[in-house]
Short mmCIF file of C-alpha atoms and ligand atoms in Angstrom, two decimals:
data_model
loop_
_atom_site.label_atom_id
_atom_site.label_comp_id
_atom_site.label_asym_id
_atom_site.label_seq_id
_atom_site.Cartn_x
_atom_site.Cartn_y
_atom_site.Cartn_z
CA MET A 1 82.62 142.87 91.40
CA THR A 2 86.08 141.60 92.33
CA ILE A 3 86.47 141.26 96.09
CA GLN A 4 89.54 142.85 97.72
CA HIS A 5 90.43 140.71 100.64
CA PRO A 6 92.99 141.63 103.38
CA ASN A 7 94.79 138.30 103.15
CA PHE A 8 94.04 137.14 99.63
CA GLY A 9 94.15 140.53 97.75
CA ALA A 10 92.02 140.73 94.61
CA LEU A 11 90.11 137.48 94.61
CA PRO A 12 89.54 136.11 91.14
CA ASP A 13 85.81 135.59 90.51
CA ASP A 14 86.13 131.87 89.89
CA ARG A 15 88.34 131.10 92.90
CA VAL A 16 86.77 129.53 96.07
CA ILE A 17 88.59 129.82 99.43
CA ILE A 18 88.84 126.42 101.20
CA PHE A 19 88.49 127.02 104.97
CA ASP A 20 89.40 123.88 106.87
CA THR A 21 87.97 123.40 110.32
CA THR A 22 89.08 119.84 111.00
CA LEU A 23 91.10 121.16 114.01
CA ARG A 24 88.10 123.04 115.46
CA ASP A 25 84.63 121.77 114.42
CA GLY A 26 86.09 118.37 113.56
CA GLU A 27 88.16 118.02 116.69
CA GLN A 28 85.33 118.84 119.10
CA SER A 29 83.26 115.81 118.04
CA PRO A 30 83.39 112.86 120.55
CA GLY A 31 86.52 110.69 120.25
CA PHE A 32 88.31 112.97 117.88
CA SER A 33 90.49 115.01 120.27
CA MET A 34 94.13 115.43 119.27
CA ASN A 35 97.19 116.42 121.32
CA MET A 36 99.34 119.43 120.46
CA GLN A 37 101.87 117.49 118.25
CA GLU A 38 99.06 115.76 116.42
CA LYS A 39 97.34 119.03 115.69
CA LEU A 40 100.54 120.54 114.38
CA ARG A 41 101.11 117.48 112.23
CA MET A 42 97.61 117.79 110.78
CA ALA A 43 98.15 121.56 110.19
CA GLU A 44 101.35 120.78 108.20
CA ALA A 45 99.46 118.23 106.12
CA LEU A 46 96.66 120.77 105.51
CA THR A 47 99.26 123.20 104.40
CA ASP A 48 100.65 120.71 101.86
CA LEU A 49 97.07 120.02 100.80
CA GLY A 50 96.71 123.70 99.80
CA VAL A 51 93.86 124.78 102.08
CA ASP A 52 93.54 128.63 102.28
CA VAL A 53 92.49 128.93 105.92
CA ILE A 54 93.16 126.67 108.87
CA GLU A 55 90.81 127.16 111.75
CA ALA A 56 93.21 125.93 114.40
CA GLY A 57 90.89 125.90 117.46
CA PHE A 58 88.87 127.81 120.02
CA PRO A 59 91.52 129.53 122.16
CA ILE A 60 89.28 130.48 125.14
CA ALA A 61 88.07 126.86 125.55
CA SER A 62 91.08 125.84 127.61
CA GLN A 63 94.77 126.53 128.06
CA GLY A 64 95.46 123.47 125.83
CA ASP A 65 93.31 124.90 123.03
CA PHE A 66 95.04 128.22 123.33
CA GLU A 67 98.55 126.66 123.15
CA CYS A 68 97.60 124.60 120.11
CA VAL A 69 96.35 127.62 118.17
CA ARG A 70 99.37 129.61 119.22
CA LEU A 71 101.78 126.85 118.20
CA ILE A 72 100.20 126.50 114.81
CA ALA A 73 100.25 130.29 114.39
CA GLU A 74 103.97 130.25 115.14
CA GLN A 75 104.89 127.30 113.00
CA ILE A 76 102.66 127.15 109.94
CA ASP A 77 103.60 129.31 107.03
CA GLY A 78 101.17 129.63 104.15
CA PRO A 79 97.47 129.37 105.03
CA VAL A 80 95.65 132.01 107.05
CA ILE A 81 95.44 130.84 110.75
CA ALA A 82 91.97 131.46 112.29
CA GLY A 83 90.94 131.32 115.93
CA LEU A 84 87.29 131.02 117.09
CA ALA A 85 85.67 133.42 119.55
CA ARG A 86 82.19 133.95 120.85
CA ALA A 87 80.70 137.44 120.88
CA ASN A 88 82.37 138.70 124.03
CA ARG A 89 85.45 140.65 124.85
CA ALA A 90 87.37 137.85 126.69
CA ASP A 91 86.94 135.42 123.81
CA ILE A 92 88.07 137.89 121.22
CA LEU A 93 91.11 139.05 123.15
CA ARG A 94 92.19 135.39 123.76
CA ALA A 95 91.71 134.57 120.03
CA ALA A 96 93.68 137.62 119.12
CA GLU A 97 96.58 136.63 121.43
CA ALA A 98 96.56 133.08 120.10
CA VAL A 99 96.73 134.00 116.36
CA ALA A 100 99.05 136.91 116.89
CA PRO A 101 102.29 135.20 115.78
CA ALA A 102 100.78 134.10 112.46
CA LYS A 103 101.98 135.78 109.27
CA ARG A 104 98.40 135.81 108.04
CA LYS A 105 95.73 135.62 110.70
CA ARG A 106 91.99 135.78 111.20
CA ILE A 107 89.65 136.09 114.15
CA HIS A 108 86.39 134.19 113.56
CA THR A 109 83.59 135.37 115.85
CA PHE A 110 80.04 134.10 116.00
CA ILE A 111 76.71 134.52 117.67
CA GLY A 112 73.32 132.79 117.34
CA THR A 113 70.75 134.74 115.28
CA SER A 114 67.74 132.34 115.18
CA PRO A 115 64.83 132.92 117.53
CA LEU A 116 65.58 129.52 119.16
CA HIS A 117 69.22 130.34 119.85
CA MET A 118 68.64 133.90 121.02
CA GLN A 119 65.78 132.95 123.43
CA TYR A 120 66.98 129.73 124.88
CA GLN A 121 70.77 129.62 124.46
CA LEU A 122 71.85 133.24 124.64
CA ARG A 123 68.85 134.70 126.52
CA MET A 124 69.29 137.88 124.56
CA ASN A 125 66.76 139.97 122.51
CA GLU A 126 67.43 141.21 118.99
CA ASP A 127 68.77 144.54 120.12
CA GLN A 128 71.21 142.97 122.47
CA VAL A 129 72.44 140.59 119.74
CA LEU A 130 72.81 143.51 117.33
CA ALA A 131 74.80 145.49 119.92
CA ALA A 132 77.05 142.49 120.61
CA ILE A 133 77.84 142.06 116.86
CA ALA A 134 78.73 145.73 116.42
CA ASP A 135 81.05 145.82 119.52
CA THR A 136 82.72 142.43 119.05
CA VAL A 137 83.36 142.63 115.32
CA ALA A 138 84.82 146.09 115.80
CA LEU A 139 87.03 144.80 118.59
CA ALA A 140 88.28 141.91 116.49
CA ARG A 141 88.93 144.26 113.65
CA SER A 142 91.10 146.35 115.96
CA HIS A 143 93.44 143.29 116.30
CA THR A 144 93.44 142.03 112.66
CA ASP A 145 92.25 143.12 109.26
CA ASP A 146 90.78 139.79 108.51
CA VAL A 147 87.63 139.17 110.52
CA GLU A 148 85.04 136.48 109.90
CA TRP A 149 81.59 136.85 111.44
CA SER A 150 79.22 133.91 111.63
CA ALA A 151 75.48 133.88 112.17
CA MET A 152 75.09 130.69 114.08
CA ASP A 153 71.88 128.79 113.05
CA ALA A 154 71.60 131.25 110.15
CA THR A 155 69.36 128.76 108.18
CA ARG A 156 66.63 128.99 110.91
CA SER A 157 66.92 132.78 111.35
CA ASP A 158 64.36 135.36 110.28
CA ASP A 159 65.38 136.94 106.89
CA ASP A 160 64.96 140.58 107.91
CA PHE A 161 66.87 140.12 111.22
CA LEU A 162 69.66 138.15 109.55
CA CYS A 163 70.06 140.90 106.96
CA ARG A 164 70.29 143.52 109.71
CA CYS A 165 72.87 141.48 111.47
CA ILE A 166 75.01 141.02 108.32
CA GLU A 167 74.87 144.65 107.47
CA LEU A 168 75.99 145.63 110.86
CA ALA A 169 78.79 143.09 110.86
CA ILE A 170 80.08 144.45 107.52
CA LYS A 171 79.85 148.04 108.74
CA ALA A 172 81.83 147.05 111.91
CA GLY A 173 84.58 145.59 109.69
CA ALA A 174 83.88 141.92 108.97
CA THR A 175 85.54 140.80 105.76
CA THR A 176 83.96 137.33 105.58
CA ILE A 177 80.32 136.62 106.41
CA ASN A 178 79.60 132.96 107.12
CA LEU A 179 76.00 131.67 107.17
CA PRO A 180 76.08 128.12 108.76
CA ASP A 181 73.52 125.49 108.59
CA THR A 182 74.46 124.74 112.14
CA VAL A 183 71.88 121.92 112.72
CA GLY A 184 72.04 120.40 109.22
CA TYR A 185 68.39 121.24 108.56
CA ALA A 186 68.52 123.09 105.17
CA LEU A 187 67.93 121.66 101.73
CA PRO A 188 70.16 122.79 98.77
CA GLU A 189 67.36 125.16 97.57
CA ASP A 190 67.18 126.82 100.96
CA MET A 191 70.96 127.58 100.90
CA ALA A 192 70.67 128.97 97.40
CA ARG A 193 67.67 131.07 98.31
CA MET A 194 69.30 132.40 101.51
CA PHE A 195 72.52 133.49 99.77
CA ALA A 196 70.71 135.08 96.80
CA MET A 197 68.42 136.90 99.29
CA VAL A 198 71.43 138.27 101.22
CA ARG A 199 73.32 139.31 98.09
CA ALA A 200 70.26 141.16 96.82
CA ARG A 201 69.24 142.95 100.04
CA VAL A 202 72.40 143.64 102.23
CA PRO A 203 74.37 146.73 101.32
CA GLY A 204 78.03 145.93 101.03
CA ALA A 205 77.50 142.12 100.60
CA ASP A 206 79.16 142.13 97.23
CA GLY A 207 82.43 143.58 98.76
CA VAL A 208 82.89 140.76 101.30
CA VAL A 209 83.49 137.01 101.02
CA LEU A 210 80.27 135.06 101.63
CA SER A 211 80.90 131.69 103.29
CA THR A 212 79.01 128.45 103.77
CA HIS A 213 79.37 125.99 106.65
CA ASN A 214 77.20 122.87 106.52
CA HIS A 215 76.49 120.09 108.96
CA ASN A 216 75.52 116.66 107.69
CA ASP A 217 72.56 115.71 109.83
CA LEU A 218 70.44 114.85 106.74
CA GLY A 219 73.41 113.79 104.66
CA LEU A 220 73.21 116.99 102.65
CA ALA A 221 76.35 118.95 103.78
CA VAL A 222 78.15 118.59 100.45
CA ALA A 223 75.06 119.25 98.36
CA ASN A 224 74.28 122.33 100.41
CA THR A 225 77.82 123.53 100.04
CA LEU A 226 77.73 123.24 96.25
CA ALA A 227 74.28 124.87 96.12
CA SER A 228 75.78 127.79 98.05
CA VAL A 229 78.71 128.04 95.61
CA ALA A 230 76.18 128.18 92.79
CA ALA A 231 74.53 131.15 94.51
CA GLY A 232 77.71 133.10 94.67
CA VAL A 233 79.43 131.98 97.83
CA ARG A 234 83.33 132.16 97.73
CA GLN A 235 84.38 130.41 100.89
CA ILE A 236 83.63 126.82 101.77
CA GLU A 237 84.08 125.59 105.35
CA CYS A 238 84.70 121.86 105.49
CA THR A 239 86.72 119.12 107.23
CA ILE A 240 88.91 116.14 106.30
CA ASN A 241 86.81 112.96 106.16
CA GLY A 242 83.82 115.08 106.93
CA ILE A 243 84.35 114.90 110.69
CA GLY A 244 82.58 117.33 113.03
CA GLU A 245 79.77 117.75 115.44
CA ARG A 246 77.15 115.07 115.39
CA ALA A 247 76.91 113.69 111.77
CA GLY A 248 79.86 115.94 110.81
CA ASN A 249 80.64 118.76 108.43
CA ALA A 250 80.93 118.89 104.55
CA SER A 251 83.84 116.63 103.60
CA LEU A 252 86.73 118.60 102.06
CA GLU A 253 87.71 115.78 99.74
CA GLU A 254 84.24 115.41 98.26
CA VAL A 255 83.82 119.18 97.80
CA ALA A 256 87.27 119.65 96.28
CA MET A 257 86.78 116.73 93.79
CA ALA A 258 83.27 117.79 92.82
CA ILE A 259 84.69 121.25 92.04
CA ARG A 260 87.56 119.79 90.02
CA THR A 261 85.59 117.03 88.30
CA ARG A 262 82.51 119.13 87.48
CA ARG A 263 84.24 122.41 86.62
CA ASP A 264 82.08 122.43 83.51
CA ALA A 265 78.96 122.88 85.66
CA ILE A 266 80.29 124.58 88.84
CA GLY A 267 82.62 127.02 87.09
CA CYS A 268 85.04 127.45 90.05
CA ARG A 269 88.45 126.28 91.11
CA SER A 270 90.15 125.75 94.50
CA GLY A 271 93.74 125.72 95.44
CA ILE A 272 93.60 122.10 96.76
CA VAL A 273 96.46 119.90 95.63
CA THR A 274 94.14 116.95 95.10
CA GLU A 275 96.98 114.40 94.82
CA ASN A 276 97.55 114.96 98.58
CA ILE A 277 93.99 114.21 99.63
CA LEU A 278 94.38 110.52 100.47
CA LYS A 279 97.42 110.90 102.64
CA THR A 280 95.79 113.75 104.59
CA SER A 281 92.70 111.61 105.10
CA LYS A 282 94.84 108.69 106.23
CA LEU A 283 96.84 110.81 108.56
CA LEU A 284 93.65 111.98 110.25
CA SER A 285 92.39 108.32 110.50
CA ALA A 286 95.66 107.29 112.00
CA ILE A 287 95.78 110.06 114.50
CA THR A 288 92.17 109.75 115.69
CA GLY A 289 91.85 105.91 115.34
CA PHE A 290 88.67 106.29 113.17
CA ASP A 291 88.77 104.85 109.67
CA VAL A 292 86.43 106.05 107.03
CA GLN A 293 83.79 103.57 105.84
CA PRO A 294 84.88 101.42 102.82
CA ASN A 295 82.40 103.07 100.47
CA LYS A 296 83.29 106.64 101.48
CA ALA A 297 83.60 108.79 98.24
CA ILE A 298 87.17 109.63 97.21
CA VAL A 299 89.04 108.10 100.19
CA GLY A 300 87.19 104.92 101.09
CA ARG A 301 89.00 101.65 100.33
CA ASN A 302 86.36 100.77 97.73
CA ALA A 303 86.13 104.23 96.14
CA PHE A 304 88.01 103.01 93.03
CA ALA A 305 87.49 99.30 93.37
CA HIS A 306 85.65 97.57 90.55
CA GLU A 307 84.10 94.24 91.45
CA SER A 308 81.71 93.30 88.66
CA GLY A 309 83.03 91.65 85.58
CA ILE A 310 81.44 94.16 83.28
CA HIS A 311 83.00 97.08 85.13
CA GLN A 312 86.51 95.34 85.24
CA ASP A 313 86.27 94.68 81.57
CA GLY A 314 85.38 98.29 80.79
CA ILE A 315 88.21 99.63 83.00
CA LEU A 316 90.77 97.49 81.28
CA LYS A 317 89.64 98.68 77.86
CA ASN A 318 89.35 102.36 78.92
CA ALA A 319 89.28 103.58 82.48
CA ALA A 320 86.87 106.40 81.62
CA THR A 321 84.16 103.85 81.10
CA PHE A 322 83.53 103.54 84.83
CA GLU A 323 85.91 106.15 86.36
CA ILE A 324 84.95 109.82 86.49
CA MET A 325 88.31 110.78 87.99
CA THR A 326 91.55 108.86 88.22
CA PRO A 327 92.58 107.22 91.49
CA GLU A 328 96.00 108.97 91.13
CA SER A 329 94.34 112.39 90.99
CA VAL A 330 93.49 111.96 94.69
CA GLY A 331 96.62 110.11 95.75
CA TRP A 332 95.85 106.44 95.19
CA ALA A 333 98.63 104.72 93.45
CA ARG A 334 98.24 101.60 91.39
CA THR A 335 100.56 98.98 92.85
CA SER A 336 101.15 95.31 92.12
CA LEU A 337 103.62 94.82 95.01
CA VAL A 338 102.70 91.85 97.18
CA MET A 339 104.33 92.13 100.54
CA GLY A 340 105.81 89.15 102.43
CA LYS A 341 108.66 88.26 104.70
CA HIS A 342 111.23 88.69 101.86
CA SER A 343 110.17 92.21 101.03
CA GLY A 344 112.81 94.84 101.76
CA ARG A 345 112.72 98.31 103.24
CA ALA A 346 112.60 100.01 99.76
CA ALA A 347 109.56 97.95 98.66
CA PHE A 348 107.93 98.64 102.03
CA ARG A 349 108.48 102.43 101.64
CA ASP A 350 106.95 102.19 98.11
CA LYS A 351 103.98 100.37 99.53
CA LEU A 352 103.37 103.04 102.23
CA ARG A 353 103.49 105.71 99.48
CA ALA A 354 101.02 103.67 97.39
CA LEU A 355 98.73 103.35 100.40
CA GLY A 356 98.69 107.16 100.69
CA TYR A 357 101.13 107.68 103.55
CA GLY A 358 103.39 109.99 101.57
CA ASP A 359 107.03 110.27 102.63
CA VAL A 360 107.32 108.60 106.10
CA GLY A 361 110.31 109.79 108.18
CA ASP A 362 113.24 107.51 108.71
CA ASN A 363 112.47 106.72 112.44
CA GLN A 364 108.78 106.00 111.64
CA LEU A 365 109.82 103.94 108.70
CA ASN A 366 112.17 101.88 110.85
CA ASP A 367 109.38 101.31 113.50
CA ALA A 368 106.90 100.33 110.90
CA PHE A 369 109.30 98.07 109.03
CA ARG A 370 110.23 96.26 112.34
CA ARG A 371 106.57 95.56 113.01
CA PHE A 372 105.91 94.57 109.41
CA LYS A 373 108.72 92.03 109.58
CA ASP A 374 107.34 90.66 112.79
CA LEU A 375 103.94 90.36 111.16
CA ALA A 376 105.21 88.70 108.04
CA ASP A 377 106.80 86.00 110.24
CA ARG A 378 103.49 85.24 111.74
CA LYS A 379 101.15 85.66 108.82
CA LYS A 380 101.35 83.98 105.36
CA VAL A 381 100.10 86.90 103.29
CA VAL A 382 100.40 90.56 104.42
CA TYR A 383 97.53 92.46 102.84
CA ASP A 384 97.36 96.21 102.35
CA GLU A 385 94.86 96.34 105.16
CA ASP A 386 97.32 94.75 107.52
CA ILE A 387 99.97 97.33 106.73
CA VAL A 388 97.42 100.16 107.14
CA ALA A 389 96.42 98.69 110.57
CA LEU A 390 99.93 98.43 111.84
CA VAL A 391 101.13 101.81 110.57
CA ASP A 392 97.99 103.43 112.08
CA ASP A 393 98.31 101.48 115.24
CA GLU A 394 101.82 102.38 116.31
CA VAL A 395 103.89 104.62 114.06
CA MET A 396 101.43 107.47 113.93
CA ARG A 397 101.09 107.50 117.69
CA ASP A 398 104.64 108.44 118.54
CA HIS A 399 103.51 111.40 120.62
CA ASP A 400 101.46 109.30 123.04
CA ARG A 401 102.45 109.63 126.73
CA ILE A 402 101.85 105.96 127.45
CA LYS A 403 103.32 103.44 125.06
CA PHE A 404 102.95 99.71 124.90
CA VAL A 405 106.23 97.68 125.27
CA SER A 406 105.42 94.02 125.87
CA LEU A 407 102.75 91.62 127.25
CA ASP A 408 102.81 88.12 128.67
CA VAL A 409 99.47 86.50 129.51
CA HIS A 410 98.68 83.24 131.17
CA ALA A 411 95.08 81.96 131.03
CA GLY A 412 93.08 78.76 130.49
CA SER A 413 90.90 76.44 132.56
CA LYS A 414 93.53 75.60 135.10
CA VAL A 415 95.14 78.92 136.00
CA LYS A 416 93.84 82.22 137.42
CA PRO A 417 94.28 84.57 134.46
CA ASN A 418 97.26 86.88 134.89
CA ALA A 419 99.09 89.36 132.76
CA THR A 420 102.59 90.79 133.01
CA LEU A 421 102.78 94.11 131.19
CA GLU A 422 105.56 96.48 130.29
CA ILE A 423 104.63 100.05 129.33
CA GLU A 424 106.56 103.33 128.96
CA VAL A 425 105.05 106.33 130.75
CA ASP A 426 106.69 109.55 129.69
CA GLY A 427 109.77 107.64 128.74
CA THR A 428 110.06 105.62 131.96
CA LEU A 429 109.65 101.85 131.78
CA ILE A 430 107.05 100.36 134.24
CA GLU A 431 106.44 96.61 134.67
CA THR A 432 103.35 95.27 136.48
CA LYS A 433 101.61 91.93 137.03
CA SER A 434 97.88 91.57 137.65
CA GLU A 435 95.22 88.99 137.84
CA GLY A 436 91.69 89.18 136.49
CA ASP A 437 88.44 87.34 135.88
CA GLY A 438 89.72 86.66 132.40
CA PRO A 439 92.80 87.46 130.35
CA VAL A 440 91.46 90.78 129.06
CA ASP A 441 90.40 91.83 132.58
CA ALA A 442 93.87 90.88 133.85
CA ILE A 443 95.52 93.10 131.16
CA PHE A 444 93.31 96.09 131.95
CA ASN A 445 94.01 95.60 135.66
CA ALA A 446 97.73 95.60 134.85
CA ILE A 447 97.37 98.91 132.94
CA ARG A 448 95.43 100.39 135.88
CA SER A 449 98.10 99.29 138.33
CA ALA A 450 100.96 100.65 136.14
CA PHE A 451 99.21 103.92 135.48
CA PRO A 452 96.50 104.46 138.24
CA HIS A 453 93.27 106.03 136.89
CA GLU A 454 89.48 105.80 137.38
CA VAL A 455 87.50 105.30 134.27
CA VAL A 456 84.46 103.25 133.12
CA LEU A 457 84.91 100.67 130.42
CA ARG A 458 81.91 101.28 128.10
CA LEU A 459 82.68 99.05 125.18
CA TYR A 460 85.06 96.28 124.16
CA SER A 461 84.78 94.80 120.71
CA VAL A 462 86.91 92.70 118.55
CA GLY A 463 86.87 92.49 114.71
CA ALA A 464 89.26 91.16 112.11
CA VAL A 465 91.33 93.36 109.85
CA THR A 466 91.29 90.77 107.02
CA GLU A 467 89.94 87.20 106.61
CA GLY A 468 91.43 83.98 107.84
CA THR A 469 92.41 82.59 111.19
CA ASP A 470 95.80 84.23 110.98
CA ALA A 471 94.17 87.60 110.38
CA GLN A 472 95.07 90.54 112.69
CA ALA A 473 92.50 91.34 115.39
CA ARG A 474 91.30 94.96 115.56
CA VAL A 475 90.04 95.71 119.06
CA THR A 476 88.04 98.84 119.97
CA VAL A 477 87.90 100.06 123.55
CA ARG A 478 85.59 102.89 124.75
CA LEU A 479 86.36 104.62 128.04
CA GLU A 480 84.34 107.16 129.92
CA GLU A 481 85.60 109.64 132.48
CA GLY A 482 83.29 112.38 133.86
CA GLY A 483 80.90 112.11 130.95
CA LYS A 484 83.71 112.32 128.35
CA LEU A 485 83.91 109.31 125.96
CA VAL A 486 86.97 108.26 123.99
CA ASP A 487 87.51 105.29 121.61
CA GLY A 488 90.82 103.61 121.18
CA GLN A 489 91.91 101.03 118.61
CA GLY A 490 94.64 98.48 118.50
CA ALA A 491 95.59 95.83 115.93
CA ASP A 492 97.77 92.69 116.23
CA THR A 493 97.75 89.04 115.24
CA ASP A 494 97.35 88.42 119.00
CA THR A 495 93.90 89.64 120.20
CA LEU A 496 95.23 90.20 123.74
CA VAL A 497 98.03 92.48 122.54
CA ALA A 498 95.59 94.29 120.33
CA SER A 499 93.42 94.73 123.46
CA ALA A 500 96.23 96.20 125.47
CA ARG A 501 97.05 98.58 122.60
CA ALA A 502 93.48 99.64 122.21
CA TYR A 503 93.05 100.44 125.95
CA LEU A 504 96.30 102.40 125.97
CA HIS A 505 95.24 104.31 122.86
CA ALA A 506 91.92 105.38 124.56
CA LEU A 507 93.79 106.24 127.76
CA ASN A 508 96.12 108.48 125.83
CA LYS A 509 93.21 110.28 124.23
CA LEU A 510 91.60 110.71 127.66
CA LEU A 511 94.78 112.35 128.97
CA VAL A 512 94.55 114.91 126.06
CA LYS A 513 90.88 115.45 126.89
CA ARG A 514 91.74 116.13 130.52
CA THR A 515 93.75 119.13 129.48
CA ARG A 516 90.75 120.58 127.82
CA SER A 517 87.60 122.12 129.33
CA GLU A 518 84.08 121.70 127.91
CA PRO A 519 83.66 121.37 124.15
CA PRO A 520 83.37 124.73 122.31
CA GLU A 521 79.79 124.60 121.18
CA GLN A 522 78.73 123.74 124.70
CA LEU A 523 80.50 126.79 125.92
CA ALA A 524 78.52 128.82 123.41
CA ALA A 525 75.60 128.31 125.77
CA SER A 526 77.07 130.69 128.23
CA ALA A 527 77.93 133.37 125.67
O1 KIV B 601 78.02 125.09 113.03
C1 KIV B 601 78.25 126.26 113.42
O2 KIV B 601 77.37 127.19 113.40
C2 KIV B 601 79.60 126.60 113.80
C3 KIV B 601 79.88 128.02 114.09
C4 KIV B 601 80.73 128.24 115.25
C5 KIV B 601 80.56 128.66 112.85
O3 KIV B 601 80.47 125.71 113.90
ZN1 ZN B 602 79.83 123.89 112.87
#
């Protein structure tokens, strides 16, 4: 039966809806918080990527979350904008208010349905949960025609009770029913069985969109997603680079490319513009400071690299020998440009495109080009990884409140280490000088004196972006404030400059965190 959906109209039988939750489930994982401008920028990239629904946040969680969802609802044209709400009146009204400006909007409300969640987290019995579903879905529906209801921990719920909940949610007006594997416990056959069971038993299930949402605790999130699609599910919840609570969510790029590459077996299509996958993945890495691992499917640096002689030989004769999809189909460009100090702006712009950064604005290009020239003066060969590190390090962070300007450090066996630092705080230049037990300690003291704050330094680590003694250093700094952890990264040929940048990156992230209250799934405990 063809589903009539309030925002998508008659949904073709072979079309899957891609629901992206990078800005909600993804963003609530430690170290991944984004400020308002970064979220808006990601939402624009997701729109270009062709996602159908953007879950923009959890509006009741904090004023900051509310404003992010509202801004995205005001500015983004195309995808449906969803706001998350627990099963209570205040959450739903707040979500309704946040998504109100969107041309196409959705309220996504959820409640735990497993015995464990009901007894220990919600402290509610079955009748209370059923009553909450009926009331809150109806309330959400009075604010928008597009309402998604989720059974949190569906995969550990009792079949009979789950079916009763779903039936009630549909009767109260839900148009999408999402059955998450919240704790990443299910196997692909469990997902297939659950959805087949629901389709067979719940009256009205064939008139709504069934949705799957999988966590990756056992590394099965993508497999579980595809098993759900095979069982008739028409909405996939996923995130860029698979970020999300604990081990993350199903990765959008893997799901989208499996659907495209194995259409013969899966028999569905999505609206994803796959050529934009890489640049969206890179934008997220740049904003959050977390790279994907080199062997990550689709977007990892080695995803299309062929090392062995036999493979290289095959690729040269016919790429299909060892490639099941082309690098270009996900946004990688083949390039032979070697960059050095004589390379010009046009070649640099081409290189950024080839590395998946898409069209960089003029101001950003100028900043990146200035840093590239500076790097090329200090380093014999500028590798792709160097350019990625410098673009991610500075250019993508133009919305940070605190910006690095300059650093002068004196250290050695005969002097007390001291650092003179210039930073810009909200546009005002501040210069400080501090001493420390070592040069890094002196730099961090200088930052603390320029921008007073109380945090605990939990980790300081140095790695190299490429090989060789002239390689750029990549420093990671982890800070803790009131139990909240953030990681910052910085890269430079000078390890001390990289250290200052990494500390400032972490500090900027902490400032974003301060504007937020507890993470959403923690809040669910008090639902
Ligand atoms: O994992 C989960 O159950 C969730 C719900 C809020 C949909 O993220
Ligand atoms: Zn989740």
